Amino acid sequence: MAKQLPYPVMREIFARFQAAEPEPKGELHHTNAFTLVVAVALSAQATDVGVNKATKALFEIADTPEKMLALGEEGLIEHIKTIGLFRNKAKNVIKLSRILVEQYGGEVPSSRAALQSLPGVGRKTANVVLNMWWRFPAQAVDTHIFRVGNRAGIAPGRDVDAVERAIEDHVPAEFQLHAHHWLILHGRYICVARKPKCGACLIRDLCSYEEKTE
């Protein structure tokens, strides 16, 4: 595990990310807070591309908790059966839709604790929703961020909670809102798992990874 990079280096790294992509966007398609919750919940152990294909038609007919309940579990399964763990995910989406209707008036809450109380919604999902919809500087640590954080020294940690804390503690405040998107995209397309594309990396000279590729 790499050592934490010093503050001036961190500032330069995120300044470069910002200059290259001032407003990074998540790649899960959604139309409102509810469809975002559902999309993120469905994306566990699945690709964003696969989820987007499945939800394109789904969200045209079920973009609110009420409409999702009307569709029902079996109807939902027909739309998401190409996604891994689709049966369990369908149960959770129907359960969380019912809770949203019965306890929150059909609205998605802006509280992490409330979001995490929903079936199938863990801390990472809650953080994605808080960040993308409510624009809170929440850090949703996935496999890409965990890899980049540890490999580059941006946010080293032995588990996702430690990496999340490292981002919160060491990324300059003005970059916190978009930090997790920059890191996800960097990990997905440049700092890939097996052979990072160091030759195309805009922070190559700042990264602490020793086994750089050309």
PDB file of N, CA and C in Angstrom, residues 92-135:
ATOM      1  N   ASN A  92     -35.714  -6.301  -3.578  1.00  0.00           N
ATOM      2  CA  ASN A  92     -35.298  -5.100  -2.860  1.00  0.00           C
ATOM      3  C   ASN A  92     -35.902  -3.833  -3.446  1.00  0.00           C
ATOM      4  N   VAL A  93     -35.951  -3.749  -4.773  1.00  0.00           N
ATOM      5  CA  VAL A  93     -36.506  -2.545  -5.410  1.00  0.00           C
ATOM      6  C   VAL A  93     -37.988  -2.395  -5.074  1.00  0.00           C
ATOM      7  N   ILE A  94     -38.719  -3.491  -5.075  1.00  0.00           N
ATOM      8  CA  ILE A  94     -40.143  -3.421  -4.722  1.00  0.00           C
ATOM      9  C   ILE A  94     -40.307  -3.046  -3.250  1.00  0.00           C
ATOM     10  N   LYS A  95     -39.482  -3.639  -2.384  1.00  0.00           N
ATOM     11  CA  LYS A  95     -39.547  -3.311  -0.945  1.00  0.00           C
ATOM     12  C   LYS A  95     -39.216  -1.844  -0.694  1.00  0.00           C
ATOM     13  N   LEU A  96     -38.148  -1.352  -1.329  1.00  0.00           N
ATOM     14  CA  LEU A  96     -37.765   0.050  -1.080  1.00  0.00           C
ATOM     15  C   LEU A  96     -38.801   1.000  -1.671  1.00  0.00           C
ATOM     16  N   SER A  97     -39.432   0.601  -2.772  1.00  0.00           N
ATOM     17  CA  SER A  97     -40.498   1.431  -3.354  1.00  0.00           C
ATOM     18  C   SER A  97     -41.667   1.551  -2.392  1.00  0.00           C
ATOM     19  N   ARG A  98     -42.017   0.442  -1.760  1.00  0.00           N
ATOM     20  CA  ARG A  98     -43.124   0.453  -0.798  1.00  0.00           C
ATOM     21  C   ARG A  98     -42.797   1.333   0.406  1.00  0.00           C
ATOM     22  N   ILE A  99     -41.556   1.227   0.892  1.00  0.00           N
ATOM     23  CA  ILE A  99     -41.144   2.060   2.028  1.00  0.00           C
ATOM     24  C   ILE A  99     -41.180   3.536   1.661  1.00  0.00           C
ATOM     25  N   LEU A 100     -40.706   3.865   0.468  1.00  0.00           N
ATOM     26  CA  LEU A 100     -40.722   5.266   0.036  1.00  0.00           C
ATOM     27  C   LEU A 100     -42.141   5.811  -0.023  1.00  0.00           C
ATOM     28  N   VAL A 101     -43.073   5.001  -0.491  1.00  0.00           N
ATOM     29  CA  VAL A 101     -44.475   5.438  -0.576  1.00  0.00           C
ATOM     30  C   VAL A 101     -45.082   5.569   0.818  1.00  0.00           C
ATOM     31  N   GLU A 102     -44.867   4.563   1.651  1.00  0.00           N
ATOM     32  CA  GLU A 102     -45.535   4.519   2.951  1.00  0.00           C
ATOM     33  C   GLU A 102     -44.903   5.443   3.992  1.00  0.00           C
ATOM     34  N   GLN A 103     -43.589   5.639   3.916  1.00  0.00           N
ATOM     35  CA  GLN A 103     -42.905   6.403   4.966  1.00  0.00           C
ATOM     36  C   GLN A 103     -42.394   7.765   4.519  1.00  0.00           C
ATOM     37  N   TYR A 104     -42.225   7.952   3.211  1.00  0.00           N
ATOM     38  CA  TYR A 104     -41.619   9.200   2.740  1.00  0.00           C
ATOM     39  C   TYR A 104     -42.444   9.917   1.681  1.00  0.00           C
ATOM     40  N   GLY A 105     -43.711   9.548   1.577  1.00  0.00           N
ATOM     41  CA  GLY A 105     -44.584  10.221   0.630  1.00  0.00           C
ATOM     42  C   GLY A 105     -44.152  10.078  -0.816  1.00  0.00           C
ATOM     43  N   GLY A 106     -43.451   9.005  -1.116  1.00  0.00           N
ATOM     44  CA  GLY A 106     -43.008   8.759  -2.486  1.00  0.00           C
ATOM     45  C   GLY A 106     -41.748   9.504  -2.863  1.00  0.00           C
ATOM     46  N   GLU A 107     -41.151  10.222  -1.904  1.00  0.00           N
ATOM     47  CA  GLU A 107     -39.937  10.996  -2.187  1.00  0.00           C
ATOM     48  C   GLU A 107     -38.696  10.284  -1.643  1.00  0.00           C
ATOM     49  N   VAL A 108     -37.588  10.469  -2.326  1.00  0.00           N
ATOM     50  CA  VAL A 108     -36.317   9.899  -1.866  1.00  0.00           C
ATOM     51  C   VAL A 108     -35.714  10.828  -0.814  1.00  0.00           C
ATOM     52  N   PRO A 109     -35.400  10.320   0.372  1.00  0.00           N
ATOM     53  CA  PRO A 109     -34.854  11.181   1.425  1.00  0.00           C
ATOM     54  C   PRO A 109     -33.417  11.617   1.131  1.00  0.00           C
ATOM     55  N   SER A 110     -33.014  12.727   1.719  1.00  0.00           N
ATOM     56  CA  SER A 110     -31.664  13.250   1.508  1.00  0.00           C
ATOM     57  C   SER A 110     -30.758  12.972   2.703  1.00  0.00           C
ATOM     58  N   SER A 111     -31.128  12.000   3.503  1.00  0.00           N
ATOM     59  CA  SER A 111     -30.347  11.609   4.681  1.00  0.00           C
ATOM     60  C   SER A 111     -29.658  10.283   4.409  1.00  0.00           C
ATOM     61  N   ARG A 112     -28.358  10.194   4.740  1.00  0.00           N
ATOM     62  CA  ARG A 112     -27.642   8.931   4.543  1.00  0.00           C
ATOM     63  C   ARG A 112     -28.276   7.815   5.366  1.00  0.00           C
ATOM     64  N   ALA A 113     -28.614   8.098   6.606  1.00  0.00           N
ATOM     65  CA  ALA A 113     -29.203   7.069   7.461  1.00  0.00           C
ATOM     66  C   ALA A 113     -30.523   6.569   6.884  1.00  0.00           C
ATOM     67  N   ALA A 114     -31.355   7.489   6.394  1.00  0.00           N
ATOM     68  CA  ALA A 114     -32.636   7.100   5.810  1.00  0.00           C
ATOM     69  C   ALA A 114     -32.423   6.277   4.542  1.00  0.00           C
ATOM     70  N   LEU A 115     -31.475   6.700   3.722  1.00  0.00           N
ATOM     71  CA  LEU A 115     -31.194   5.956   2.492  1.00  0.00           C
ATOM     72  C   LEU A 115     -30.690   4.556   2.809  1.00  0.00           C
ATOM     73  N   GLN A 116     -29.796   4.450   3.781  1.00  0.00           N
ATOM     74  CA  GLN A 116     -29.236   3.146   4.124  1.00  0.00           C
ATOM     75  C   GLN A 116     -30.242   2.221   4.797  1.00  0.00           C
ATOM     76  N   SER A 117     -31.349   2.775   5.249  1.00  0.00           N
ATOM     77  CA  SER A 117     -32.392   1.931   5.832  1.00  0.00           C
ATOM     78  C   SER A 117     -33.224   1.231   4.760  1.00  0.00           C
ATOM     79  N   LEU A 118     -33.065   1.648   3.503  1.00  0.00           N
ATOM     80  CA  LEU A 118     -33.830   1.050   2.412  1.00  0.00           C
ATOM     81  C   LEU A 118     -33.211  -0.287   2.000  1.00  0.00           C
ATOM     82  N   PRO A 119     -34.028  -1.297   1.688  1.00  0.00           N
ATOM     83  CA  PRO A 119     -33.497  -2.604   1.272  1.00  0.00           C
ATOM     84  C   PRO A 119     -32.598  -2.478   0.043  1.00  0.00           C
ATOM     85  N   GLY A 120     -31.438  -3.111   0.099  1.00  0.00           N
ATOM     86  CA  GLY A 120     -30.527  -3.106  -1.038  1.00  0.00           C
ATOM     87  C   GLY A 120     -29.701  -1.850  -1.180  1.00  0.00           C
ATOM     88  N   VAL A 121     -29.829  -0.914  -0.235  1.00  0.00           N
ATOM     89  CA  VAL A 121     -29.075   0.337  -0.300  1.00  0.00           C
ATOM     90  C   VAL A 121     -28.040   0.347   0.824  1.00  0.00           C
ATOM     91  N   GLY A 122     -26.778   0.198   0.450  1.00  0.00           N
ATOM     92  CA  GLY A 122     -25.695   0.258   1.414  1.00  0.00           C
ATOM     93  C   GLY A 122     -25.083   1.649   1.436  1.00  0.00           C
ATOM     94  N   ARG A 123     -23.969   1.777   2.121  1.00  0.00           N
ATOM     95  CA  ARG A 123     -23.322   3.088   2.251  1.00  0.00           C
ATOM     96  C   ARG A 123     -22.868   3.638   0.898  1.00  0.00           C
ATOM     97  N   LYS A 124     -22.321   2.751   0.053  1.00  0.00           N
ATOM     98  CA  LYS A 124     -21.845   3.217  -1.256  1.00  0.00           C
ATOM     99  C   LYS A 124     -22.997   3.766  -2.089  1.00  0.00           C
ATOM    100  N   THR A 125     -24.097   3.038  -2.144  1.00  0.00           N
ATOM    101  CA  THR A 125     -25.268   3.498  -2.902  1.00  0.00           C
ATOM    102  C   THR A 125     -25.785   4.811  -2.340  1.00  0.00           C
ATOM    103  N   ALA A 126     -25.879   4.893  -1.018  1.00  0.00           N
ATOM    104  CA  ALA A 126     -26.354   6.126  -0.385  1.00  0.00           C
ATOM    105  C   ALA A 126     -25.450   7.299  -0.747  1.00  0.00           C
ATOM    106  N   ASN A 127     -24.144   7.072  -0.718  1.00  0.00           N
ATOM    107  CA  ASN A 127     -23.202   8.145  -1.045  1.00  0.00           C
ATOM    108  C   ASN A 127     -23.323   8.591  -2.498  1.00  0.00           C
ATOM    109  N   VAL A 128     -23.550   7.650  -3.397  1.00  0.00           N
ATOM    110  CA  VAL A 128     -23.744   8.015  -4.809  1.00  0.00           C
ATOM    111  C   VAL A 128     -24.955   8.922  -4.956  1.00  0.00           C
ATOM    112  N   VAL A 129     -26.049   8.551  -4.320  1.00  0.00           N
ATOM    113  CA  VAL A 129     -27.280   9.345  -4.425  1.00  0.00           C
ATOM    114  C   VAL A 129     -27.090  10.721  -3.782  1.00  0.00           C
ATOM    115  N   LEU A 130     -26.476  10.751  -2.607  1.00  0.00           N
ATOM    116  CA  LEU A 130     -26.226  12.033  -1.936  1.00  0.00           C
ATOM    117  C   LEU A 130     -25.363  12.941  -2.807  1.00  0.00           C
ATOM    118  N   ASN A 131     -24.382  12.356  -3.473  1.00  0.00           N
ATOM    119  CA  ASN A 131     -23.472  13.148  -4.290  1.00  0.00           C
ATOM    120  C   ASN A 131     -24.109  13.580  -5.609  1.00  0.00           C
ATOM    121  N   MET A 132     -24.669  12.623  -6.336  1.00  0.00           N
ATOM    122  CA  MET A 132     -25.146  12.925  -7.689  1.00  0.00           C
ATOM    123  C   MET A 132     -26.454  13.699  -7.694  1.00  0.00           C
ATOM    124  N   TRP A 133     -27.324  13.418  -6.746  1.00  0.00           N
ATOM    125  CA  TRP A 133     -28.628  14.087  -6.771  1.00  0.00           C
ATOM    126  C   TRP A 133     -28.680  15.292  -5.843  1.00  0.00           C
ATOM    127  N   TRP A 134     -28.179  15.097  -4.619  1.00  0.00           N
ATOM    128  CA  TRP A 134     -28.268  16.170  -3.628  1.00  0.00           C
ATOM    129  C   TRP A 134     -27.001  17.026  -3.579  1.00  0.00           C
ATOM    130  N   ARG A 135     -25.982  16.639  -4.348  1.00  0.00           N
ATOM    131  CA  ARG A 135     -24.732  17.392  -4.467  1.00  0.00           C
ATOM    132  C   ARG A 135     -24.039  17.597  -3.114  1.00  0.00           C
TER     133      ARG A 135
END
